[in-house]
Amino acid sequence: MPDFCDVALPVPVEMTFTYRVNGQTPVVGGRVLVPFRTSRLPGVVTALHDRPPSMLAKTVHAVLDAEPIIDARLMQLADWISSYYIAPIGEVLRSMLPLQAEVKRAWTYSITEMGQKALYDSAQSGNSGRSKKSIDEQMLEYQVLEYLSQIESARENALRNATGASRDILRGLQSKRWITRQDVSSIRDARRTVSVAHSVSDSSANAGARKLNPNQQTILTRLETGGGSALVDELRELDVPRTTLETLIRRGLVAIEQKPAEFHLTETPASSQIAREHLNAAQTDALTAIESAVAERAFSVTLFHGVTGSGKTAVYLAAMQSVLAQGRSAILLVPEIGLTPAAAANLHRIFGEQVAILHSGLTNDERAEQWHRIHRGEARIVVGTRSAVFAPVKDLALIVIDEEHDSSYKQEETPRYNGRDVAIVRGKLSGAAVVLASATPALETYHHAREGKYRLVELRERVQQRPLPEVEIIDMREEFQQTGEDKFFSRKLVEEVRGRLGAREQVMILLNRRGYSAVVLCRSCGEKLQCIN
């Protein structure tokens, strides 16, 4: 067993930290809980070795994973992000692992010798000459010290509830060195569970059942209709006292079991495959091109450029179904959490239990649950916002970036990365096909496609030959010259809006700027005024 391990921690420092291994053996790509300054932090092991550091190494507190949860390719991707975007490797790995729920943060407080002396001095002195505010603060400090003097240590929540002290009061006592704080964070089982009640059908239970009151009979009848079991939450919705179930448990007529909670996107069962015969000729050609790229089992990037309403979504969903049928995996990135319940339900209808959703709208426990489903191979289709690009899918075959031009793919806090570009690099590392879908692709993406660096697949017409919306451009310079009035809306716009309102219809006006002007220009000729620098 190696004596030391290097650990990447979620701190803004561009280095890893060396710890001594003790007891359980960590694995590269697995997590450990380690002491860091006055806290305990979860980190990812990047190396195992026997090279002692130049200073005394602290010891790993706990090993969280017996096997790697970040494989070699994802570790390569993390190294690339860290280097390319100049981001600390620990913060990159933190973004790749939505597993904060699996570490329970907790602190304990203890009184010091200085605190014991301050408590004694406080009992001997009075409060004369002090303001009411300072007296109140002193009384709270005295209550904290008095409470801690009677016990060895206290959890933060228990201490605050018992004394009414705020975090500021506790920080003040720490700065005076009257109390000390110790991080006692530990591993937490983040799996969501539900309580299930089962009816017990042995002979003694049947004998006791003859003496049941109506409320108890109601619960047992509900269990019988449910096949002998029901969720405890459902039983509590019955019109009976809450103590009735507890009585049945004590009498041995009902038993309670904890089961993993299921994550449901919708109750609708999965539908059949997207009917290919419903795709038009252009869509079929586009699907064939994407499937050919996947079949090559080599890295490629395809710009899927189609006008609005041309049916791009149906094409790449059909491609994802094809990948799933081969036993391989696919990732679909969307720019916003605009992944509404209706959209999520639609995906579930298509892919069934094989789909996993990853976005910030989930609770920490739900995100951890979805991540582990993916890691175990239970879900091979992953849909989510930019961080879903890190999903630990097995045998990745296809990555689709919907609306690839959208600025929402750019992370605005550390590590600052572009989800679209990271998806391309992950595709390269995994030998997967990457599809960039957009009706208005980014300039650099379109340039790469025109130069032959990316493949280009186009849908030039809308489904069923539906017409594109009519667009009319009004030159506001001419409007100003003709009316002599400096107005924000053109006469044409005002006329059209009034016509729609008169017909009791709705109007939507989109403004690209709010409250400020990006440029200063002449209303007559359009000349822009700007700094020469």
Coordinates of C-alpha atoms in Angstrom, one line a residue, residues 72-389:
A72 CA -9.0 8.3 -16.8
R73 CA -10.7 10.2 -19.7
L74 CA -12.6 12.5 -17.4
M75 CA -9.3 13.1 -15.5
Q76 CA -7.7 14.0 -18.8
L77 CA -10.6 16.4 -19.5
A78 CA -10.2 18.0 -16.0
D79 CA -6.4 18.5 -16.7
W80 CA -7.2 20.1 -20.0
I81 CA -9.8 22.5 -18.5
S82 CA -7.4 23.4 -15.7
S83 CA -4.6 24.2 -18.2
Y84 CA -6.7 25.9 -21.0
Y85 CA -8.9 28.0 -18.7
I86 CA -6.2 28.6 -16.1
A87 CA -8.4 27.1 -13.3
P88 CA -7.3 25.3 -10.1
I89 CA -7.6 21.5 -10.7
G90 CA -9.5 21.0 -7.4
E91 CA -12.2 23.5 -8.4
V92 CA -12.5 21.9 -11.8
L93 CA -13.1 18.4 -10.2
R94 CA -15.6 19.9 -7.8
S95 CA -17.7 21.1 -10.8
M96 CA -17.5 17.7 -12.3
L97 CA -18.9 15.9 -9.2
P98 CA -22.3 17.1 -8.0
L99 CA -21.9 15.1 -4.8
Q100 CA -21.9 17.7 -2.1
A101 CA -24.8 16.0 -0.4
E102 CA -22.5 13.0 0.5
V103 CA -20.4 15.0 3.0
K104 CA -22.2 16.3 6.1
R105 CA -20.7 19.6 7.2
A106 CA -20.6 19.9 11.0
W107 CA -18.5 21.8 13.7
T108 CA -18.1 21.5 17.4
Y109 CA -17.1 24.1 19.9
S110 CA -15.1 23.8 23.2
I111 CA -14.1 26.3 25.9
T112 CA -10.4 27.1 26.3
E113 CA -8.4 27.9 29.5
M114 CA -8.6 31.6 28.5
G115 CA -12.3 31.2 28.2
Q116 CA -12.6 29.6 31.7
K117 CA -10.7 32.5 33.1
A118 CA -12.9 35.0 31.3
L119 CA -15.9 33.3 32.6
Y120 CA -14.6 33.5 36.2
D121 CA -13.7 37.2 35.8
S122 CA -17.1 38.0 34.3
A123 CA -18.8 36.5 37.3
Q124 CA -16.8 38.7 39.6
S125 CA -17.2 42.0 37.8
G126 CA -20.3 44.1 37.2
N127 CA -21.6 45.8 34.0
S128 CA -21.4 49.5 35.1
G129 CA -20.3 52.0 32.5
R130 CA -21.3 49.8 29.6
S131 CA -23.9 50.5 26.9
K132 CA -27.0 48.3 26.7
K133 CA -25.7 46.8 23.4
S134 CA -22.3 45.8 24.9
I135 CA -24.1 44.4 28.0
D136 CA -26.4 42.2 25.8
E137 CA -23.4 40.9 23.8
Q138 CA -21.5 40.3 27.0
M139 CA -24.4 38.3 28.5
L140 CA -24.6 36.2 25.3
E141 CA -20.9 35.5 25.5
Y142 CA -21.3 34.6 29.2
Q143 CA -24.1 32.2 28.3
V144 CA -22.0 30.5 25.6
L145 CA -19.0 30.1 28.0
E146 CA -21.3 28.9 30.8
Y147 CA -22.8 26.3 28.5
L148 CA -19.5 25.0 27.2
S149 CA -17.9 24.9 30.7
Q150 CA -20.3 22.1 31.6
I151 CA -19.6 19.8 28.7
E152 CA -16.6 18.7 26.7
S153 CA -17.9 20.1 23.4
A154 CA -21.1 21.1 21.6
R155 CA -22.4 21.0 18.0
E156 CA -22.9 24.4 16.5
N157 CA -26.7 24.0 16.2
A158 CA -27.1 22.7 19.7
L159 CA -25.0 25.6 21.1
R160 CA -26.8 28.3 19.2
N161 CA -30.2 26.9 20.2
A162 CA -29.3 26.6 23.8
T163 CA -27.8 30.1 24.2
G164 CA -29.3 32.2 21.4
A165 CA -25.9 33.2 20.2
S166 CA -25.4 34.2 16.6
R167 CA -22.5 33.1 14.4
D168 CA -21.0 36.6 14.8
I169 CA -20.9 36.1 18.6
L170 CA -19.2 32.7 18.2
R171 CA -16.6 34.2 15.7
G172 CA -15.9 36.9 18.2
L173 CA -15.3 34.4 21.0
Q174 CA -13.0 32.5 18.6
S175 CA -11.0 35.7 17.9
K176 CA -10.6 36.2 21.6
R177 CA -9.4 32.6 21.9
W178 CA -12.0 31.9 24.5
I179 CA -13.4 29.0 22.5
T180 CA -12.1 26.8 19.7
R181 CA -14.0 25.3 16.8
Q182 CA -13.3 21.9 15.3
D183 CA -14.5 20.6 12.0
V184 CA -16.2 17.2 12.5
S185 CA -17.6 16.8 9.0
S186 CA -18.3 13.2 8.0
I187 CA -19.5 11.0 5.2
R188 CA -23.3 11.0 4.7
D189 CA -25.5 8.5 2.9
A190 CA -27.3 10.8 0.4
R191 CA -29.6 8.1 -1.0
R192 CA -33.2 9.2 -0.6
T193 CA -35.4 6.7 1.0
V194 CA -39.1 6.3 1.7
S195 CA -40.9 4.4 4.5
V196 CA -43.1 1.5 3.4
A197 CA -45.6 -0.2 5.7
H198 CA -46.2 -4.0 5.3
S199 CA -49.0 -6.0 6.8
V200 CA -47.7 -8.9 8.9
S201 CA -49.7 -12.1 8.2
D202 CA -48.6 -14.6 10.8
S203 CA -51.0 -16.5 13.0
S204 CA -50.6 -14.3 16.1
A205 CA -51.3 -11.2 14.0
N206 CA -54.5 -12.8 12.7
A207 CA -55.6 -13.6 16.2
G208 CA -55.0 -10.1 17.3
A209 CA -56.8 -8.7 14.3
R210 CA -60.2 -9.7 15.8
K211 CA -59.9 -6.9 18.3
L212 CA -59.2 -4.0 16.0
N213 CA -61.0 -0.7 16.2
P214 CA -62.4 1.0 13.0
N215 CA -59.3 3.2 12.5
Q216 CA -57.0 0.2 12.7
Q217 CA -59.2 -1.7 10.3
T218 CA -59.1 1.2 7.9
I219 CA -55.2 1.1 7.7
L220 CA -55.1 -2.7 7.3
T221 CA -57.8 -2.6 4.6
R222 CA -55.7 0.0 2.7
L223 CA -52.6 -2.3 3.0
E224 CA -54.6 -5.2 1.6
T225 CA -55.8 -3.3 -1.4
G226 CA -52.2 -2.3 -2.1
G227 CA -51.0 -5.9 -2.2
G228 CA -50.0 -5.9 1.5
S229 CA -47.9 -2.7 1.5
A230 CA -48.2 1.1 1.1
L231 CA -46.1 4.2 1.6
V232 CA -46.3 5.5 5.2
D233 CA -47.0 9.0 3.8
E234 CA -50.1 7.7 2.0
L235 CA -51.4 6.0 5.1
R236 CA -51.0 9.3 7.0
E237 CA -53.3 10.9 4.5
L238 CA -56.1 8.7 5.7
D239 CA -58.7 10.1 8.0
V240 CA -57.4 8.3 11.1
P241 CA -55.2 9.5 14.0
R242 CA -51.4 9.4 13.5
T243 CA -51.0 7.2 16.5
T244 CA -53.1 4.4 14.9
L245 CA -50.2 3.2 12.7
E246 CA -47.8 3.3 15.7
T247 CA -50.3 1.1 17.7
L248 CA -50.4 -1.5 14.8
I249 CA -46.6 -1.5 14.7
R250 CA -46.4 -2.2 18.5
R251 CA -48.9 -5.0 18.2
G252 CA -46.8 -6.6 15.5
L253 CA -49.5 -6.3 12.8
V254 CA -47.6 -3.9 10.6
A255 CA -43.8 -3.6 9.9
I256 CA -41.9 -0.6 8.5
E257 CA -39.2 -0.9 5.9
Q258 CA -36.9 1.8 4.3
K259 CA -36.7 1.6 0.5
P260 CA -34.8 3.7 -2.0
A261 CA -36.9 6.6 -3.3
E262 CA -37.6 6.5 -7.0
F263 CA -36.9 9.5 -9.2
H264 CA -39.9 10.0 -11.5
L265 CA -39.9 12.5 -14.4
T266 CA -43.4 11.5 -15.4
E267 CA -45.9 8.6 -14.9
T268 CA -46.3 8.2 -18.6
P269 CA -44.6 5.0 -19.9
A270 CA -42.0 5.1 -22.6
S271 CA -43.4 5.3 -26.1
S272 CA -42.2 3.5 -29.2
Q273 CA -39.3 4.7 -31.3
I274 CA -39.6 8.0 -33.2
A275 CA -41.2 6.8 -36.5
R276 CA -38.6 7.3 -39.2
E277 CA -41.2 7.2 -41.9
H278 CA -42.6 10.5 -40.4
L279 CA -39.3 12.2 -41.2
N280 CA -39.1 14.0 -44.5
A281 CA -36.3 13.4 -47.0
A282 CA -34.0 16.2 -45.7
Q283 CA -34.4 14.9 -42.1
T284 CA -33.7 11.4 -43.2
D285 CA -30.6 12.4 -44.9
A286 CA -29.4 14.4 -41.9
L287 CA -30.1 11.4 -39.6
T288 CA -28.2 9.1 -41.9
A289 CA -25.2 11.5 -41.8
I290 CA -25.2 11.7 -38.0
E291 CA -25.6 7.9 -37.7
S292 CA -22.7 7.4 -40.1
A293 CA -20.5 9.7 -37.9
V294 CA -21.4 7.6 -34.8
A295 CA -20.8 4.3 -36.7
E296 CA -17.2 5.3 -37.4
R297 CA -16.5 5.2 -33.7
A298 CA -14.0 8.0 -34.2
F299 CA -14.1 11.7 -33.1
S300 CA -15.9 14.0 -35.4
V301 CA -17.7 17.4 -35.2
T302 CA -20.8 18.1 -37.3
L303 CA -22.6 21.4 -37.5
F304 CA -26.3 20.6 -37.8
H305 CA -27.6 23.9 -39.3
G306 CA -31.3 24.1 -39.9
V307 CA -33.8 26.9 -40.1
T308 CA -36.2 27.4 -37.3
G309 CA -38.9 24.8 -37.4
S310 CA -37.0 22.4 -39.8
G311 CA -37.3 19.5 -37.3
K312 CA -33.7 19.3 -36.0
T313 CA -34.9 18.1 -32.6
A314 CA -36.7 15.0 -34.1
V315 CA -33.5 14.2 -36.0
Y316 CA -31.1 14.2 -33.1
L317 CA -33.5 12.5 -30.8
A318 CA -33.8 9.7 -33.4
A319 CA -30.0 9.5 -33.5
M320 CA -29.9 9.2 -29.7
Q321 CA -32.4 6.4 -29.9
S322 CA -30.2 4.6 -32.4
V323 CA -27.2 5.0 -30.0
L324 CA -29.2 3.6 -27.1
A325 CA -30.3 0.6 -29.2
Q326 CA -26.6 -0.2 -29.8
G327 CA -26.1 -0.3 -26.0
R328 CA -24.0 2.9 -26.1
S329 CA -24.5 6.3 -24.4
A330 CA -25.4 9.9 -25.5
I331 CA -25.4 13.3 -23.9
L332 CA -27.8 16.2 -24.8
L333 CA -26.8 19.7 -23.7
V334 CA -29.4 22.4 -23.6
P335 CA -28.5 26.1 -22.8
E336 CA -30.9 26.8 -20.0
I337 CA -32.9 25.1 -17.3
G338 CA -35.6 25.7 -19.9
L339 CA -35.8 22.0 -19.4
T340 CA -39.3 22.4 -18.1
P341 CA -41.3 19.5 -16.6
A342 CA -43.1 19.2 -19.9
A343 CA -39.8 18.8 -21.8
A344 CA -38.5 16.4 -19.2
A345 CA -41.7 14.3 -19.4
N346 CA -41.3 14.2 -23.2
L347 CA -37.8 12.8 -23.0
H348 CA -38.9 10.3 -20.5
R349 CA -41.7 9.1 -22.8
I350 CA -39.1 8.6 -25.5
F351 CA -36.2 7.0 -23.5
G352 CA -38.0 5.6 -20.4
E353 CA -35.9 4.9 -17.4
Q354 CA -32.7 5.1 -19.5
V355 CA -32.8 9.0 -19.3
A356 CA -31.1 11.0 -16.5
I357 CA -31.6 14.7 -15.9
L358 CA -28.8 16.9 -14.6
H359 CA -29.4 20.6 -13.9
S360 CA -29.3 23.1 -11.0
G361 CA -33.1 22.9 -10.4
L362 CA -32.6 19.5 -8.6
T363 CA -31.8 19.2 -4.9
N364 CA -28.3 18.1 -3.9
D365 CA -29.7 14.7 -3.0
E366 CA -31.5 14.3 -6.4
R367 CA -28.4 15.4 -8.3
A368 CA -26.3 12.9 -6.4
E369 CA -28.9 10.2 -7.1
Q370 CA -29.0 11.0 -10.9
W371 CA -25.2 11.1 -11.0
H372 CA -24.9 7.6 -9.4
R373 CA -27.5 6.2 -11.8
I374 CA -25.4 7.3 -14.7
H375 CA -22.2 6.1 -13.1
R376 CA -23.7 2.6 -12.5
G377 CA -24.8 2.4 -16.1
E378 CA -28.5 2.5 -15.3
A379 CA -29.0 5.6 -17.4
R380 CA -27.3 5.9 -20.8
I381 CA -29.1 9.1 -22.1
V382 CA -28.1 12.3 -20.1
V383 CA -29.9 15.6 -20.7
G384 CA -28.9 18.8 -18.9
T385 CA -27.3 22.2 -18.9
R386 CA -23.5 22.8 -19.4
S387 CA -22.3 20.7 -16.4
A388 CA -24.0 17.6 -17.8
V389 CA -21.0 17.4 -20.2

